[in-house]
Amino acid sequence: MDDTVADWRPTACILCECNCGIEVQVGADGRTFAKIRGDKRHPASQGYTCNKALQLDAYQNGRAGRITQPLRRRDDGSFEEVDWDIAIAEIAERFGAIRDDFGGETIFYYGGGGQGNHLGGAHSPATMAAFGARYRSSALAQEKTGEFWVNARLLGKPNRADVEHCEVAVFVGKNPYQSHGFPRARAVLKDIGKDPARSMIVIDPVRTETAELADFHLQLRPGTDIYAVTALAAVLVQEDLIAHDWLAEHAEAEGLANVVRVLARVPVDEYCAIADLDPELVRAAARRIGTAESVAVLEDLGVQMNRDSTLVSYVEKLVWLLTGNFGKRGAQYVFSSMSAIARDRGHRAGEGPRSPVVGAPIIGGLVPCNVIADEILTDHPNRYRAMLVESANPVHSLADSARMRQAMEALEFVVVIDVAMTETARLADYVLPAPTQFEKFEATFFNFDFPRNIFHLRHPVVEPPSGVLPEPEIHARLVEASGALTEADYAPLRAAAGDPEAFAAAFFAAVSDPRLRRLAAVLLYRTLGPTLPDGAAAAAVLWAAAHTCAAANPSGVKRAGFGTGLAAGENLFRAILASPSGVVITDDTEDATWDRLAGRPIQLDIPELLAEVEGLARRGAALVDPEWPFVLSAGERRAFTANTIIRDPAWRKRDAGGALRMSQLDADRLGVAGGDRVRLTTPRGTVDVAIEPTPRMRAGHISLPNGLGLTVPDESGAPTTVGIAPNELTATEDRDEWAGTPWHKHVRARVEAL
């Protein structure tokens, strides 16, 4: 007898930024994900999914330490359940007192969603405004902010790469076979690998699954990426492989001349020696780039969490800009958007907003994660004193977990909004339970496709347990408890909510008041939200996003079939609501990339970064410290890791304990074999861990997976921890000098046999 209901319910995978469309068949119990398959109706993934999506029942129903009632910490450190009214009132009172005594800027917000849950975080600016908070951060400040800043300086806009249609694909510190990052990643990689007219170049110290498909694998010495990409760019200049006519038309002339001057002097062979690369292999890869009709380049955490990460982002982009691989099919493009994710104003170094204690640069509105503890553990009068954490686990995911725990314990007040009792939640004063990503309306703002960009409002697949509240409702209650919004603010909008034109007029009139503009998400949630079909109140914030998208991208929205003017925004919003498998929001021409630059010439010369590139020859090769002969990559993506989204360790079908990977040569030197335990030591900590010798690793390079070291209930309910938490071994001071991003992929280490 079939124990499932008949219908397949559309939703999406939440384990990477691709958010591939999937369908779920729910068991007769109304909870179990009995079957999962790719959703062929999804406009981007078109039925594709990877192995990780098939394990999502472990997220929804696994042993995660789920919480279903608000929790308040007792004086003895234990927790007690309280009802929502008490929790909200007491939290608002405590945040309000800290604001009144020390200023709202001492209340810090962290999180806002992971790979696929951004609707709740879209309401957080209202809560921050209600209590006067100014500073925030998220996981993006561990990864992408250096690239955000470089993009803002070069182009004024974020960009992505059209890997699917390129002649040559270049992956810098990226293994899309595991990390994905573009639709149908594995299928696209295999298509490139099989096509003799196309090529793939991988720059990575590990022989990853992607590297095994590549025509050119630059398996460099860990941490020398800047020398490898600078050598590539230099060959393009020195062998005259740059796009002169294209650059004359699109690039600022003096900046181009400065870049060419610096790269013309690069000692390519010397830089290849530093990176331990064959110079002829590097030259061959550069020639393949320089002679291709189209080149798509993507970087990822292998360089973004490594030494010189911002500098690598800069030179990597010079490679495709110097060869004219921008604004055409198969190259880089500027995408439409439903949000401001990935954007920065591009201040010169030393200018722009800074964090209040350390003075660290704030890029894209985000405080660098590696300075958060320093902003707390001080007697500075402007230190952070309270923290609101939403859908994030900074105690586990940020560098130097021990110091982060110390910082959390030093705060006067901590509130966590989450699904489970995470490592961070255990240190909170209040824990507020939210539905899982499959129990509510949800979406991601990682919408980067081109020419047809996609937005997917996911509908609930199963009912939430009683006692939890969706994040928009939590934010609305906190804002109201603060006194920032009252019925008088809602009344004009509620009266107009049945008429689209009247509602638009009332909303834009309301947000002309700066006070209400900062509270716009909750205004929409409380007024437009109740009128939306199927209980989709959380999606009301998308009304403003849809109108903004239509105004910023009129041609693409019109080509997607939504009309023009105010009606286009309304039509787009209604289509998003009515499309449980996702909808095309813009259908662009290739010229749209140039339209989005609005005539701005490309600024190839970022003076402070170009000066660093020019000085690389003086820096020379880094000496190996005999005390720390290994480089640890702390947090590798593997087939059965997904950050900390799936907490139940039983989902990992392979490598359940998270082995330390090392080269066979290193294993032989240590006299150990697969499964043997070794002692791994870094300047921050020591752990014992089993090893996995593999030909994928270079000698001297070792790696641990991400997402392990979580404490969850075992089958009897007792807490148990499986694997190593990588950030017990990392240090906050190991960070990029420009963006403050951590060196998780370059941790000094030593290994001893037990």
CSV table of C-alpha atoms in Angstrom, one decimal, residues 238-425:
chain,number,residue,atom,x,y,z
A,238,GLN,CA,53.2,40.3,-22.6
A,239,GLU,CA,52.1,38.2,-25.5
A,240,ASP,CA,49.7,40.9,-26.7
A,241,LEU,CA,46.5,38.8,-26.2
A,242,ILE,CA,44.4,41.7,-24.9
A,243,ALA,CA,41.4,43.1,-26.7
A,244,HIS,CA,42.8,46.5,-27.7
A,245,ASP,CA,39.8,47.8,-29.7
A,246,TRP,CA,37.3,46.7,-27.1
A,247,LEU,CA,39.3,48.2,-24.3
A,248,ALA,CA,39.6,51.5,-26.2
A,249,GLU,CA,35.8,51.7,-26.4
A,250,HIS,CA,34.9,50.6,-22.9
A,251,ALA,CA,37.8,51.2,-20.5
A,252,GLU,CA,39.1,54.4,-19.0
A,253,ALA,CA,42.3,55.0,-20.9
A,254,GLU,CA,44.7,56.1,-18.1
A,255,GLY,CA,43.7,53.2,-15.9
A,256,LEU,CA,44.3,50.7,-18.8
A,257,ALA,CA,47.7,52.1,-19.4
A,258,ASN,CA,48.6,51.8,-15.7
A,259,VAL,CA,47.5,48.2,-15.5
A,260,VAL,CA,49.4,47.3,-18.7
A,261,ARG,CA,52.5,49.0,-17.4
A,262,VAL,CA,52.5,46.9,-14.2
A,263,LEU,CA,51.7,43.6,-15.8
A,264,ALA,CA,54.3,44.1,-18.6
A,265,ARG,CA,57.0,43.9,-15.9
A,266,VAL,CA,55.8,40.8,-14.1
A,267,PRO,CA,58.4,38.1,-13.9
A,268,VAL,CA,56.1,35.2,-15.0
A,269,ASP,CA,58.6,32.4,-14.5
A,270,GLU,CA,59.5,33.6,-11.0
A,271,TYR,CA,55.8,33.9,-10.0
A,272,CYS,CA,55.1,30.4,-11.4
A,273,ALA,CA,58.0,29.1,-9.3
A,274,ILE,CA,56.5,30.7,-6.1
A,275,ALA,CA,53.2,29.0,-7.0
A,276,ASP,CA,55.0,25.7,-7.9
A,277,LEU,CA,53.5,25.7,-11.4
A,278,ASP,CA,55.0,24.8,-14.7
A,279,PRO,CA,55.4,28.2,-16.5
A,280,GLU,CA,54.5,26.6,-19.9
A,281,LEU,CA,51.2,25.3,-18.5
A,282,VAL,CA,50.4,28.7,-17.2
A,283,ARG,CA,51.2,30.3,-20.6
A,284,ALA,CA,49.2,27.7,-22.4
A,285,ALA,CA,46.2,28.4,-20.2
A,286,ALA,CA,46.6,32.2,-20.7
A,287,ARG,CA,46.8,31.7,-24.5
A,288,ARG,CA,43.6,29.6,-24.4
A,289,ILE,CA,41.9,32.4,-22.6
A,290,GLY,CA,43.3,35.1,-24.9
A,291,THR,CA,42.2,33.4,-28.1
A,292,ALA,CA,38.7,32.2,-27.1
A,293,GLU,CA,35.5,33.8,-28.3
A,294,SER,CA,34.1,33.8,-24.8
A,295,VAL,CA,35.5,33.2,-21.3
A,296,ALA,CA,33.5,32.8,-18.1
A,297,VAL,CA,35.3,33.1,-14.8
A,298,LEU,CA,34.0,32.3,-11.3
A,299,GLU,CA,35.9,32.5,-8.0
A,300,ASP,CA,34.7,31.0,-4.8
A,301,LEU,CA,35.7,30.2,-1.2
A,302,GLY,CA,39.0,28.5,-2.0
A,303,VAL,CA,40.4,32.0,-2.7
A,304,GLN,CA,37.7,34.2,-0.9
A,305,MET,CA,38.7,32.6,2.4
A,306,ASN,CA,42.4,32.6,1.7
A,307,ARG,CA,45.4,34.9,1.7
A,308,ASP,CA,45.2,37.9,-0.6
A,309,SER,CA,41.6,37.2,-1.3
A,310,THR,CA,40.6,40.7,-2.3
A,311,LEU,CA,43.7,41.1,-4.4
A,312,VAL,CA,43.0,37.8,-6.2
A,313,SER,CA,39.4,39.0,-6.9
A,314,TYR,CA,40.9,42.1,-8.5
A,315,VAL,CA,43.5,40.4,-10.7
A,316,GLU,CA,41.0,37.5,-11.6
A,317,LYS,CA,38.7,40.2,-13.0
A,318,LEU,CA,41.5,41.9,-14.9
A,319,VAL,CA,42.0,38.6,-16.8
A,320,TRP,CA,38.5,38.6,-18.3
A,321,LEU,CA,38.3,42.4,-18.7
A,322,LEU,CA,41.6,42.7,-20.5
A,323,THR,CA,40.3,40.1,-23.0
A,324,GLY,CA,37.0,41.7,-23.5
A,325,ASN,CA,34.9,39.0,-21.9
A,326,PHE,CA,32.1,41.2,-20.6
A,327,GLY,CA,28.7,42.0,-21.9
A,328,LYS,CA,28.4,39.2,-24.4
A,329,ARG,CA,27.1,35.6,-24.5
A,330,GLY,CA,29.3,33.2,-22.7
A,331,ALA,CA,31.1,35.9,-20.7
A,332,GLN,CA,30.5,38.0,-17.6
A,333,TYR,CA,27.2,39.9,-17.3
A,334,VAL,CA,25.4,42.3,-14.9
A,335,PHE,CA,22.1,40.7,-13.7
A,336,SER,CA,18.8,42.1,-12.7
A,337,SER,CA,17.8,41.8,-9.0
A,338,MET,CA,15.1,41.7,-6.5
A,339,SER,CA,17.4,43.0,-3.7
A,340,ALA,CA,20.6,44.9,-3.0
A,341,ILE,CA,22.6,41.7,-2.2
A,342,ALA,CA,26.2,41.8,-3.6
A,343,ARG,CA,26.2,45.6,-3.8
A,344,ASP,CA,28.7,48.1,-2.4
A,345,ARG,CA,29.4,51.8,-3.0
A,346,GLY,CA,33.0,51.2,-3.7
A,347,HIS,CA,34.7,53.7,-1.4
A,348,ARG,CA,38.4,54.1,-1.7
A,349,ALA,CA,40.4,52.1,0.9
A,350,GLY,CA,40.4,54.0,4.2
A,351,GLU,CA,37.1,55.9,3.4
A,352,GLY,CA,33.5,54.9,3.9
A,353,PRO,CA,31.8,53.4,6.9
A,354,ARG,CA,33.8,51.7,9.6
A,355,SER,CA,33.0,49.5,12.6
A,356,PRO,CA,32.8,51.4,15.9
A,357,VAL,CA,35.6,49.9,17.9
A,358,VAL,CA,38.1,48.3,15.5
A,359,GLY,CA,37.5,50.7,12.6
A,360,ALA,CA,37.2,47.8,10.2
A,361,PRO,CA,35.7,48.6,6.7
A,362,ILE,CA,32.0,47.9,6.3
A,363,ILE,CA,31.4,46.6,2.8
A,364,GLY,CA,27.9,46.0,1.5
A,365,GLY,CA,26.6,47.1,4.9
A,366,LEU,CA,28.3,44.2,6.6
A,367,VAL,CA,30.9,44.3,9.5
A,368,PRO,CA,33.7,41.9,8.9
A,369,CYS,CA,33.0,38.7,10.8
A,370,ASN,CA,36.5,38.3,12.1
A,371,VAL,CA,36.3,41.6,14.1
A,372,ILE,CA,32.9,40.9,15.8
A,373,ALA,CA,34.5,39.4,18.9
A,374,ASP,CA,36.9,42.3,19.1
A,375,GLU,CA,34.0,44.8,18.9
A,376,ILE,CA,32.5,43.1,22.0
A,377,LEU,CA,35.5,42.1,24.2
A,378,THR,CA,36.6,45.6,25.1
A,379,ASP,CA,35.8,48.4,27.5
A,380,HIS,CA,35.3,50.8,24.6
A,381,PRO,CA,32.1,52.9,25.2
A,382,ASN,CA,30.7,52.0,21.8
A,383,ARG,CA,31.2,48.3,22.0
A,384,TYR,CA,28.3,46.0,21.1
A,385,ARG,CA,26.3,45.2,24.2
A,386,ALA,CA,23.4,43.1,22.8
A,387,MET,CA,22.9,40.9,19.8
A,388,LEU,CA,20.0,39.6,17.7
A,389,VAL,CA,20.9,36.5,15.8
A,390,GLU,CA,18.6,35.2,13.1
A,391,SER,CA,18.9,31.9,11.2
A,392,ALA,CA,22.7,31.8,11.8
A,393,ASN,CA,25.2,30.1,14.1
A,394,PRO,CA,28.1,32.4,14.5
A,395,VAL,CA,29.5,30.5,17.5
A,396,HIS,CA,30.2,27.6,15.2
A,397,SER,CA,30.7,29.3,11.8
A,398,LEU,CA,33.0,32.2,12.7
A,399,ALA,CA,36.7,32.1,13.2
A,400,ASP,CA,38.0,31.1,16.7
A,401,SER,CA,34.9,29.6,18.2
A,402,ALA,CA,36.3,29.8,21.7
A,403,ARG,CA,36.7,33.5,21.5
A,404,MET,CA,33.3,33.9,19.9
A,405,ARG,CA,31.8,32.0,22.8
A,406,GLN,CA,33.6,34.3,25.2
A,407,ALA,CA,32.2,37.3,23.3
A,408,MET,CA,28.6,36.0,23.3
A,409,GLU,CA,28.9,35.4,27.1
A,410,ALA,CA,30.2,38.9,27.6
A,411,LEU,CA,27.1,40.5,26.0
A,412,GLU,CA,24.5,41.9,28.2
A,413,PHE,CA,21.6,40.4,26.2
A,414,VAL,CA,21.3,37.9,23.3
A,415,VAL,CA,18.2,36.8,21.4
A,416,VAL,CA,18.3,34.0,18.8
A,417,ILE,CA,15.7,33.2,16.2
A,418,ASP,CA,16.1,29.7,14.8
A,419,VAL,CA,14.6,26.3,14.1
A,420,ALA,CA,16.9,24.3,16.4
A,421,MET,CA,18.9,24.6,19.6
A,422,THR,CA,22.1,25.6,17.9
A,423,GLU,CA,25.5,26.2,19.5
A,424,THR,CA,24.7,29.9,19.4
A,425,ALA,CA,21.2,29.5,20.8
